[in-house]
């Protein structure tokens, strides 16, 4: 039925729900029409439905088809720029508000998993791994910063021996364990949230790309075969809007990240890599991230392709990174490789706002989307309900166009990434 299948990923192959939803084929009405059935759209829908709104979600492809169903599956607190950077922009008082919100996304995810009994291989614990002493110093400062903003009792600094106790490699000099972090099967989380939406009376239509939004007192959202008349619209397409809302594109850029998954590992080998089954990300600007799946495969990701072109050989990009961390996997077979897009902003902070009085949007998680999108859904629902304090805080963040405009933002960004990669490499 659906014309656009999921990417050929491990997640799609192990999805709990392979039922396809019908496309929209009628003209209907709903309090809120949400464009996109990824985490932002699904979280918004659940929170609105719990508040009593009627909700319709229009998805161009499949539930969780974009970054929500392809990402590394790591529950990482805070934002792509940390609270101290935001505080310099918004001031100390508003900085406290962002500090309170920085750890809410993970709580929302775990709350939804518990409330709606979502089967998505949830495991607790995430590690930030330092490759050099400079990065270790950054993690020490991060621990102090997060504890200053109330994230107490969850963080533990790991020295050289401590990091080797949780990651079976000699690559790292230390790390920071966040016990409130964790990891999930990201597509099964999205599918479980979709089931929650439907259990609350929400409607989800797949294969229903939005082709036009007529603005006004009651916006009309058009697909090829139907329309939704709504009081409010939420634009939640992120890196996959494909020009639908041109006003949202000048200050953002789709970027691709690559992931591979090994064959299932023996219990002995899997436990030697990650004895506590934590997820891990390093502290480089272009970082590597990895974890074990529920069936003991290593999922390893990294790399960024600016402009979101699909590389010809993903394994050639990621396998050397994996072997640099875990040379003991040199003979292990790779079963899956895929790429997915995230949306980058120049500030690396999310873009939140409204168009007119009743079209809301959130986008540009800049690679830090799993927790943020769930927070965004709650904040968008609050704003539609009439409580916009937290929405307004995000909406007030300044955003700038990429240098050189649309034509040059890819090469300029790649040059910037090269600069930071060299700094990471030499520890300066």
GROMACS .gro file of C-alpha atoms in nm:
model
  428
    1UNK     CA    1   0.000   0.000   0.000
    2UNK     CA    2   0.271   0.248   0.099
    3UNK     CA    3   0.484   0.376  -0.185
    4UNK     CA    4   0.786   0.474   0.026
    5UNK     CA    5   0.920   0.190   0.245
    6UNK     CA    6   1.145   0.234   0.547
    7UNK     CA    7   1.520   0.249   0.491
    8UNK     CA    8   1.668  -0.102   0.480
    9UNK     CA    9   1.793  -0.075   0.839
   10UNK     CA   10   1.823  -0.319   1.128
   11UNK     CA   11   1.541  -0.123   1.291
   12UNK     CA   12   1.301  -0.176   1.001
   13UNK     CA   13   1.392  -0.546   0.987
   14UNK     CA   14   1.316  -0.586   1.360
   15UNK     CA   15   1.011  -0.356   1.382
   16UNK     CA   16   0.733  -0.473   1.614
   17UNK     CA   17   0.453  -0.326   1.401
   18UNK     CA   18   0.466  -0.372   1.024
   19UNK     CA   19   0.100  -0.275   0.970
   20UNK     CA   20   0.063   0.001   0.713
   21UNK     CA   21  -0.187   0.282   0.771
   22UNK     CA   22  -0.411   0.393   0.484
   23UNK     CA   23  -0.350   0.727   0.308
   24UNK     CA   24  -0.588   1.017   0.361
   25UNK     CA   25  -0.861   0.991   0.097
   26UNK     CA   26  -1.126   1.233   0.228
   27UNK     CA   27  -1.180   1.590   0.344
   28UNK     CA   28  -1.191   1.586   0.724
   29UNK     CA   29  -1.175   1.822   1.023
   30UNK     CA   30  -0.958   1.807   1.335
   31UNK     CA   31  -0.863   2.045   1.615
   32UNK     CA   32  -0.497   1.998   1.524
   33UNK     CA   33  -0.330   1.868   1.208
   34UNK     CA   34   0.030   1.753   1.253
   35UNK     CA   35   0.263   1.718   0.955
   36UNK     CA   36   0.508   1.434   1.020
   37UNK     CA   37   0.485   1.111   1.223
   38UNK     CA   38   0.829   1.127   1.381
   39UNK     CA   39   0.903   1.191   1.747
   40UNK     CA   40   0.808   1.560   1.739
   41UNK     CA   41   0.473   1.490   1.578
   42UNK     CA   42   0.397   1.181   1.787
   43UNK     CA   43   0.492   1.345   2.117
   44UNK     CA   44   0.285   1.653   2.029
   45UNK     CA   45  -0.010   1.434   1.939
   46UNK     CA   46   0.001   1.230   2.261
   47UNK     CA   47   0.023   1.540   2.479
   48UNK     CA   48  -0.260   1.714   2.289
   49UNK     CA   49  -0.482   1.406   2.299
   50UNK     CA   50  -0.425   1.377   2.673
   51UNK     CA   51  -0.542   1.741   2.697
   52UNK     CA   52  -0.863   1.661   2.506
   53UNK     CA   53  -0.786   1.787   2.155
   54UNK     CA   54  -0.873   1.589   1.842
   55UNK     CA   55  -0.557   1.522   1.639
   56UNK     CA   56  -0.477   1.405   1.287
   57UNK     CA   57  -0.121   1.321   1.176
   58UNK     CA   58  -0.026   1.323   0.808
   59UNK     CA   59   0.290   1.126   0.723
   60UNK     CA   60   0.446   1.136   0.375
   61UNK     CA   61   0.593   0.787   0.409
   62UNK     CA   62   0.585   0.559   0.715
   63UNK     CA   63   0.568   0.625   1.090
   64UNK     CA   64   0.925   0.697   1.206
   65UNK     CA   65   1.048   0.698   0.846
   66UNK     CA   66   1.298   0.981   0.900
   67UNK     CA   67   1.550   1.040   1.178
   68UNK     CA   68   1.311   0.906   1.443
   69UNK     CA   69   1.338   0.555   1.301
   70UNK     CA   70   1.702   0.562   1.189
   71UNK     CA   71   1.901   0.728   1.468
   72UNK     CA   72   2.154   0.576   1.706
   73UNK     CA   73   1.886   0.510   1.967
   74UNK     CA   74   2.060   0.701   2.246
   75UNK     CA   75   1.874   0.893   2.517
   76UNK     CA   76   2.110   1.185   2.580
   77UNK     CA   77   2.020   1.474   2.810
   78UNK     CA   78   2.050   1.848   2.740
   79UNK     CA   79   2.074   2.007   2.394
   80UNK     CA   80   2.324   2.011   2.108
   81UNK     CA   81   2.467   2.328   2.267
   82UNK     CA   82   2.483   2.296   2.643
   83UNK     CA   83   2.311   2.512   2.903
   84UNK     CA   84   2.608   2.746   2.958
   85UNK     CA   85   2.614   2.841   2.587
   86UNK     CA   86   2.239   2.909   2.593
   87UNK     CA   87   2.278   3.116   2.911
   88UNK     CA   88   2.527   3.346   2.733
   89UNK     CA   89   2.260   3.415   2.472
   90UNK     CA   90   1.945   3.445   2.684
   91UNK     CA   91   2.078   3.558   3.022
   92UNK     CA   92   2.094   3.392   3.362
   93UNK     CA   93   1.720   3.398   3.441
   94UNK     CA   94   1.607   3.241   3.113
   95UNK     CA   95   1.911   3.013   3.136
   96UNK     CA   96   1.757   2.859   3.449
   97UNK     CA   97   1.443   2.775   3.250
   98UNK     CA   98   1.650   2.597   2.985
   99UNK     CA   99   1.841   2.423   3.263
  100UNK     CA  100   1.513   2.287   3.402
  101UNK     CA  101   1.407   2.166   3.055
  102UNK     CA  102   1.742   2.008   2.967
  103UNK     CA  103   1.668   1.685   3.153
  104UNK     CA  104   1.294   1.660   3.087
  105UNK     CA  105   1.303   1.486   2.750
  106UNK     CA  106   1.447   1.163   2.890
  107UNK     CA  107   1.181   1.161   3.163
  108UNK     CA  108   0.907   1.207   2.902
  109UNK     CA  109   1.040   0.915   2.696
  110UNK     CA  110   1.063   0.680   2.992
  111UNK     CA  111   0.722   0.798   3.114
  112UNK     CA  112   0.560   0.719   2.778
  113UNK     CA  113   0.730   0.378   2.761
  114UNK     CA  114   0.596   0.295   3.105
  115UNK     CA  115   0.248   0.444   3.064
  116UNK     CA  116   0.176   0.292   2.723
  117UNK     CA  117   0.379  -0.030   2.775
  118UNK     CA  118   0.600   0.030   2.470
  119UNK     CA  119   0.835  -0.259   2.389
  120UNK     CA  120   1.152  -0.091   2.261
  121UNK     CA  121   1.446  -0.256   2.443
  122UNK     CA  122   1.490   0.029   2.695
  123UNK     CA  123   1.823   0.012   2.882
  124UNK     CA  124   1.946   0.267   3.135
  125UNK     CA  125   2.285   0.441   3.132
  126UNK     CA  126   2.482   0.647   2.883
  127UNK     CA  127   2.853   0.732   2.872
  128UNK     CA  128   3.034   1.033   2.727
  129UNK     CA  129   3.385   0.911   2.643
  130UNK     CA  130   3.692   1.139   2.640
  131UNK     CA  131   3.965   1.071   2.385
  132UNK     CA  132   4.214   1.318   2.534
  133UNK     CA  133   4.271   1.520   2.854
  134UNK     CA  134   4.111   1.832   2.706
  135UNK     CA  135   3.787   1.643   2.651
  136UNK     CA  136   3.807   1.501   3.002
  137UNK     CA  137   3.830   1.854   3.138
  138UNK     CA  138   3.518   1.941   2.940
  139UNK     CA  139   3.333   1.646   3.098
  140UNK     CA  140   3.436   1.756   3.447
  141UNK     CA  141   3.292   2.101   3.371
  142UNK     CA  142   2.978   1.943   3.222
  143UNK     CA  143   2.917   1.743   3.540
  144UNK     CA  144   2.940   2.061   3.750
  145UNK     CA  145   2.715   2.250   3.507
  146UNK     CA  146   2.445   1.982   3.501
  147UNK     CA  147   2.451   1.942   3.879
  148UNK     CA  148   2.422   2.321   3.918
  149UNK     CA  149   2.098   2.296   3.717
  150UNK     CA  150   1.956   2.023   3.940
  151UNK     CA  151   2.070   1.704   3.768
  152UNK     CA  152   2.194   1.555   4.093
  153UNK     CA  153   2.262   1.193   4.180
  154UNK     CA  154   2.286   1.067   3.822
  155UNK     CA  155   2.642   1.154   3.717
  156UNK     CA  156   2.969   0.974   3.779
  157UNK     CA  157   3.312   1.068   3.646
  158UNK     CA  158   3.513   0.773   3.515
  159UNK     CA  159   3.893   0.770   3.523
  160UNK     CA  160   4.105   0.559   3.287
  161UNK     CA  161   4.028   0.236   3.469
  162UNK     CA  162   3.666   0.334   3.519
  163UNK     CA  163   3.604   0.386   3.148
  164UNK     CA  164   3.772   0.053   3.065
  165UNK     CA  165   3.532  -0.115   3.307
  166UNK     CA  166   3.237  -0.001   3.094
  167UNK     CA  167   3.389   0.009   2.741
  168UNK     CA  168   3.628  -0.264   2.625
  169UNK     CA  169   3.877  -0.040   2.445
  170UNK     CA  170   4.203   0.143   2.511
  171UNK     CA  171   4.086   0.444   2.308
  172UNK     CA  172   3.953   0.659   2.594
  173UNK     CA  173   4.125   0.836   2.883
  174UNK     CA  174   3.808   0.873   3.090
  175UNK     CA  175   3.440   0.955   3.071
  176UNK     CA  176   3.118   1.067   3.233
  177UNK     CA  177   2.838   0.822   3.310
  178UNK     CA  178   2.484   0.959   3.313
  179UNK     CA  179   2.270   0.694   3.480
  180UNK     CA  180   1.951   0.872   3.371
  181UNK     CA  181   2.048   0.840   3.005
  182UNK     CA  182   2.002   0.518   2.815
  183UNK     CA  183   1.911   0.363   2.484
  184UNK     CA  184   1.615   0.223   2.292
  185UNK     CA  185   1.515   0.066   1.961
  186UNK     CA  186   1.416   0.400   1.806
  187UNK     CA  187   1.171   0.278   1.544
  188UNK     CA  188   0.988   0.057   1.793
  189UNK     CA  189   0.962   0.359   2.024
  190UNK     CA  190   0.801   0.560   1.741
  191UNK     CA  191   0.567   0.273   1.651
  192UNK     CA  192   0.469   0.231   2.016
  193UNK     CA  193   0.396   0.603   2.041
  194UNK     CA  194   0.185   0.579   1.726
  195UNK     CA  195  -0.015   0.301   1.888
  196UNK     CA  196  -0.060   0.528   2.191
  197UNK     CA  197  -0.188   0.808   1.964
  198UNK     CA  198  -0.443   0.572   1.810
  199UNK     CA  199  -0.546   0.433   2.150
  200UNK     CA  200  -0.631   0.791   2.254
  201UNK     CA  201  -0.846   0.847   1.942
  202UNK     CA  202  -0.589   1.018   1.722
  203UNK     CA  203  -0.576   0.945   1.349
  204UNK     CA  204  -0.257   0.870   1.154
  205UNK     CA  205  -0.247   0.858   0.774
  206UNK     CA  206   0.062   0.725   0.597
  207UNK     CA  207   0.158   0.783   0.233
  208UNK     CA  208  -0.005   1.126   0.274
  209UNK     CA  209   0.251   1.388   0.178
  210UNK     CA  210   0.130   1.742   0.238
  211UNK     CA  211   0.142   1.943  -0.085
  212UNK     CA  212   0.002   2.276   0.036
  213UNK     CA  213  -0.106   2.455   0.353
  214UNK     CA  214  -0.369   2.730   0.313
  215UNK     CA  215  -0.318   2.970   0.601
  216UNK     CA  216  -0.603   3.151   0.775
  217UNK     CA  217  -0.836   3.128   1.075
  218UNK     CA  218  -0.888   2.760   0.999
  219UNK     CA  219  -0.587   2.639   0.802
  220UNK     CA  220  -0.651   2.381   0.532
  221UNK     CA  221  -0.383   2.115   0.486
  222UNK     CA  222  -0.389   1.944   0.146
  223UNK     CA  223  -0.262   1.603   0.038
  224UNK     CA  224  -0.295   1.449  -0.308
  225UNK     CA  225  -0.624   1.279  -0.220
  226UNK     CA  226  -0.771   1.472   0.071
  227UNK     CA  227  -0.749   1.760   0.315
  228UNK     CA  228  -0.766   1.841   0.686
  229UNK     CA  229  -0.938   2.156   0.810
  230UNK     CA  230  -0.792   2.245   1.149
  231UNK     CA  231  -0.777   2.511   1.416
  232UNK     CA  232  -0.401   2.459   1.453
  233UNK     CA  233  -0.125   2.306   1.240
  234UNK     CA  234   0.204   2.167   1.372
  235UNK     CA  235   0.487   2.136   1.119
  236UNK     CA  236   0.706   1.848   1.240
  237UNK     CA  237   0.885   1.732   0.925
  238UNK     CA  238   1.233   1.845   1.034
  239UNK     CA  239   1.490   1.745   0.770
  240UNK     CA  240   1.224   1.594   0.543
  241UNK     CA  241   0.995   1.890   0.462
  242UNK     CA  242   1.118   1.898   0.101
  243UNK     CA  243   1.041   2.264   0.044
  244UNK     CA  244   0.687   2.257   0.187
  245UNK     CA  245   0.749   2.563   0.407
  246UNK     CA  246   1.021   2.772   0.236
  247UNK     CA  247   1.032   3.020   0.527
  248UNK     CA  248   1.174   2.742   0.748
  249UNK     CA  249   1.461   2.646   0.518
  250UNK     CA  250   1.697   2.945   0.496
  251UNK     CA  251   1.842   2.894   0.844
  252UNK     CA  252   1.876   2.516   0.843
  253UNK     CA  253   2.052   2.243   0.646
  254UNK     CA  254   1.984   1.869   0.620
  255UNK     CA  255   2.287   1.655   0.708
  256UNK     CA  256   2.332   1.280   0.680
  257UNK     CA  257   2.478   1.048   0.940
  258UNK     CA  258   2.569   0.684   0.878
  259UNK     CA  259   2.508   0.372   1.087
  260UNK     CA  260   2.605   0.008   1.063
  261UNK     CA  261   2.495  -0.299   1.257
  262UNK     CA  262   2.698  -0.616   1.304
  263UNK     CA  263   2.571  -0.968   1.303
  264UNK     CA  264   2.456  -1.091   1.648
  265UNK     CA  265   2.759  -1.129   1.875
  266UNK     CA  266   2.823  -1.408   2.123
  267UNK     CA  267   2.736  -1.320   2.482
  268UNK     CA  268   3.105  -1.333   2.568
  269UNK     CA  269   3.210  -1.093   2.291
  270UNK     CA  270   2.920  -0.854   2.351
  271UNK     CA  271   2.990  -0.841   2.724
  272UNK     CA  272   3.359  -0.775   2.659
  273UNK     CA  273   3.268  -0.466   2.452
  274UNK     CA  274   3.005  -0.312   2.680
  275UNK     CA  275   2.988  -0.503   3.011
  276UNK     CA  276   2.715  -0.282   3.161
  277UNK     CA  277   2.521  -0.250   2.832
  278UNK     CA  278   2.548   0.130   2.837
  279UNK     CA  279   2.537   0.336   2.520
  280UNK     CA  280   2.845   0.546   2.442
  281UNK     CA  281   2.928   0.859   2.246
  282UNK     CA  282   3.268   1.025   2.225
  283UNK     CA  283   3.337   1.396   2.270
  284UNK     CA  284   3.458   1.482   1.920
  285UNK     CA  285   3.283   1.754   1.718
  286UNK     CA  286   3.196   1.488   1.458
  287UNK     CA  287   3.134   1.217   1.711
  288UNK     CA  288   3.109   0.838   1.704
  289UNK     CA  289   2.827   0.666   1.893
  290UNK     CA  290   2.758   0.300   1.963
  291UNK     CA  291   2.561   0.054   2.174
  292UNK     CA  292   2.434  -0.304   2.180
  293UNK     CA  293   2.094  -0.391   2.039
  294UNK     CA  294   1.846  -0.611   2.224
  295UNK     CA  295   1.980  -0.914   2.035
  296UNK     CA  296   2.348  -0.833   2.106
  297UNK     CA  297   2.447  -0.668   1.778
  298UNK     CA  298   2.683  -0.370   1.791
  299UNK     CA  299   2.517  -0.061   1.640
  300UNK     CA  300   2.788   0.190   1.546
  301UNK     CA  301   2.735   0.531   1.388
  302UNK     CA  302   2.919   0.848   1.301
  303UNK     CA  303   3.026   1.076   1.024
  304UNK     CA  304   2.835   1.367   0.873
  305UNK     CA  305   2.756   1.431   0.508
  306UNK     CA  306   2.660   1.797   0.464
  307UNK     CA  307   2.365   1.852   0.234
  308UNK     CA  308   2.236   1.500   0.311
  309UNK     CA  309   2.369   1.317   0.005
  310UNK     CA  310   2.371   0.940   0.048
  311UNK     CA  311   2.731   0.810   0.039
  312UNK     CA  312   2.803   0.526  -0.200
  313UNK     CA  313   2.965   0.296   0.057
  314UNK     CA  314   2.853   0.346   0.417
  315UNK     CA  315   3.052   0.050   0.546
  316UNK     CA  316   3.374   0.201   0.408
  317UNK     CA  317   3.307   0.516   0.614
  318UNK     CA  318   3.197   0.362   0.945
  319UNK     CA  319   3.373   0.025   0.970
  320UNK     CA  320   3.722   0.186   1.013
  321UNK     CA  321   3.580   0.399   1.295
  322UNK     CA  322   3.435   0.090   1.463
  323UNK     CA  323   3.765  -0.098   1.430
  324UNK     CA  324   3.959   0.196   1.573
  325UNK     CA  325   3.745   0.157   1.885
  326UNK     CA  326   3.705  -0.221   1.879
  327UNK     CA  327   3.984  -0.385   1.673
  328UNK     CA  328   3.866  -0.722   1.809
  329UNK     CA  329   3.568  -0.699   1.566
  330UNK     CA  330   3.783  -0.722   1.251
  331UNK     CA  331   3.632  -1.057   1.149
  332UNK     CA  332   3.272  -0.974   1.243
  333UNK     CA  333   3.016  -0.955   0.960
  334UNK     CA  334   2.818  -0.636   0.897
  335UNK     CA  335   2.448  -0.715   0.844
  336UNK     CA  336   2.299  -0.368   0.791
  337UNK     CA  337   2.413  -0.020   0.684
  338UNK     CA  338   2.198   0.288   0.634
  339UNK     CA  339   2.199   0.665   0.642
  340UNK     CA  340   1.952   0.916   0.780
  341UNK     CA  341   1.918   1.293   0.785
  342UNK     CA  342   1.908   1.535   1.073
  343UNK     CA  343   1.855   1.910   1.045
  344UNK     CA  344   2.145   2.136   1.141
  345UNK     CA  345   2.116   2.502   1.242
  346UNK     CA  346   2.410   2.742   1.252
  347UNK     CA  347   2.365   2.789   1.628
  348UNK     CA  348   2.310   2.412   1.674
  349UNK     CA  349   1.997   2.502   1.874
  350UNK     CA  350   1.640   2.409   1.776
  351UNK     CA  351   1.420   2.650   1.582
  352UNK     CA  352   1.078   2.689   1.738
  353UNK     CA  353   0.806   2.933   1.645
  354UNK     CA  354   0.477   3.002   1.475
  355UNK     CA  355   0.371   3.123   1.133
  356UNK     CA  356   0.076   3.352   1.172
  357UNK     CA  357  -0.138   3.277   1.475
  358UNK     CA  358  -0.196   2.904   1.442
  359UNK     CA  359   0.082   2.724   1.253
  360UNK     CA  360   0.347   2.601   1.496
  361UNK     CA  361   0.681   2.439   1.418
  362UNK     CA  362   0.986   2.285   1.581
  363UNK     CA  363   1.292   2.173   1.386
  364UNK     CA  364   1.672   2.174   1.377
  365UNK     CA  365   1.767   1.943   1.663
  366UNK     CA  366   2.122   1.940   1.515
  367UNK     CA  367   2.192   1.577   1.595
  368UNK     CA  368   2.053   1.582   1.948
  369UNK     CA  369   1.694   1.501   1.871
  370UNK     CA  370   1.576   1.194   2.060
  371UNK     CA  371   1.518   1.370   2.391
  372UNK     CA  372   1.458   1.722   2.254
  373UNK     CA  373   1.177   1.617   2.018
  374UNK     CA  374   0.983   1.461   2.304
  375UNK     CA  375   1.022   1.779   2.508
  376UNK     CA  376   0.921   1.983   2.201
  377UNK     CA  377   0.598   1.787   2.169
  378UNK     CA  378   0.501   1.872   2.524
  379UNK     CA  379   0.595   2.239   2.477
  380UNK     CA  380   0.401   2.270   2.150
  381UNK     CA  381   0.097   2.112   2.317
  382UNK     CA  382   0.128   2.360   2.606
  383UNK     CA  383   0.141   2.652   2.361
  384UNK     CA  384  -0.166   2.534   2.170
  385UNK     CA  385  -0.346   2.493   2.503
  386UNK     CA  386  -0.255   2.857   2.582
  387UNK     CA  387   0.047   2.826   2.812
  388UNK     CA  388   0.336   2.954   2.602
  389UNK     CA  389   0.608   3.046   2.855
  390UNK     CA  390   0.839   2.758   2.759
  391UNK     CA  391   0.748   2.782   2.390
  392UNK     CA  392   0.833   3.152   2.393
  393UNK     CA  393   1.171   3.081   2.554
  394UNK     CA  394   1.267   2.857   2.263
  395UNK     CA  395   1.107   3.090   2.008
  396UNK     CA  396   1.323   3.378   2.136
  397UNK     CA  397   1.652   3.202   2.055
  398UNK     CA  398   1.827   3.391   1.773
  399UNK     CA  399   1.897   3.208   1.447
  400UNK     CA  400   2.108   3.313   1.151
  401UNK     CA  401   2.135   3.209   0.787
  402UNK     CA  402   2.435   3.000   0.687
  403UNK     CA  403   2.728   3.201   0.541
  404UNK     CA  404   2.709   3.232   0.166
  405UNK     CA  405   2.339   3.159   0.146
  406UNK     CA  406   2.182   2.843   0.009
  407UNK     CA  407   2.450   2.779  -0.256
  408UNK     CA  408   2.749   2.792  -0.024
  409UNK     CA  409   2.618   2.667   0.310
  410UNK     CA  410   2.731   2.308   0.240
  411UNK     CA  411   3.097   2.391   0.157
  412UNK     CA  412   3.121   2.651   0.435
  413UNK     CA  413   2.984   2.402   0.689
  414UNK     CA  414   3.221   2.131   0.568
  415UNK     CA  415   3.517   2.368   0.611
  416UNK     CA  416   3.400   2.447   0.966
  417UNK     CA  417   3.366   2.078   1.043
  418UNK     CA  418   3.716   2.010   0.908
  419UNK     CA  419   3.852   2.281   1.139
  420UNK     CA  420   3.690   2.129   1.448
  421UNK     CA  421   3.791   1.778   1.342
  422UNK     CA  422   4.155   1.890   1.329
  423UNK     CA  423   4.119   2.040   1.677
  424UNK     CA  424   3.976   1.711   1.804
  425UNK     CA  425   4.254   1.514   1.637
  426UNK     CA  426   4.531   1.714   1.797
  427UNK     CA  427   4.354   1.772   2.129
  428UNK     CA  428   4.370   2.153   2.108
   0.00000   0.00000   0.00000
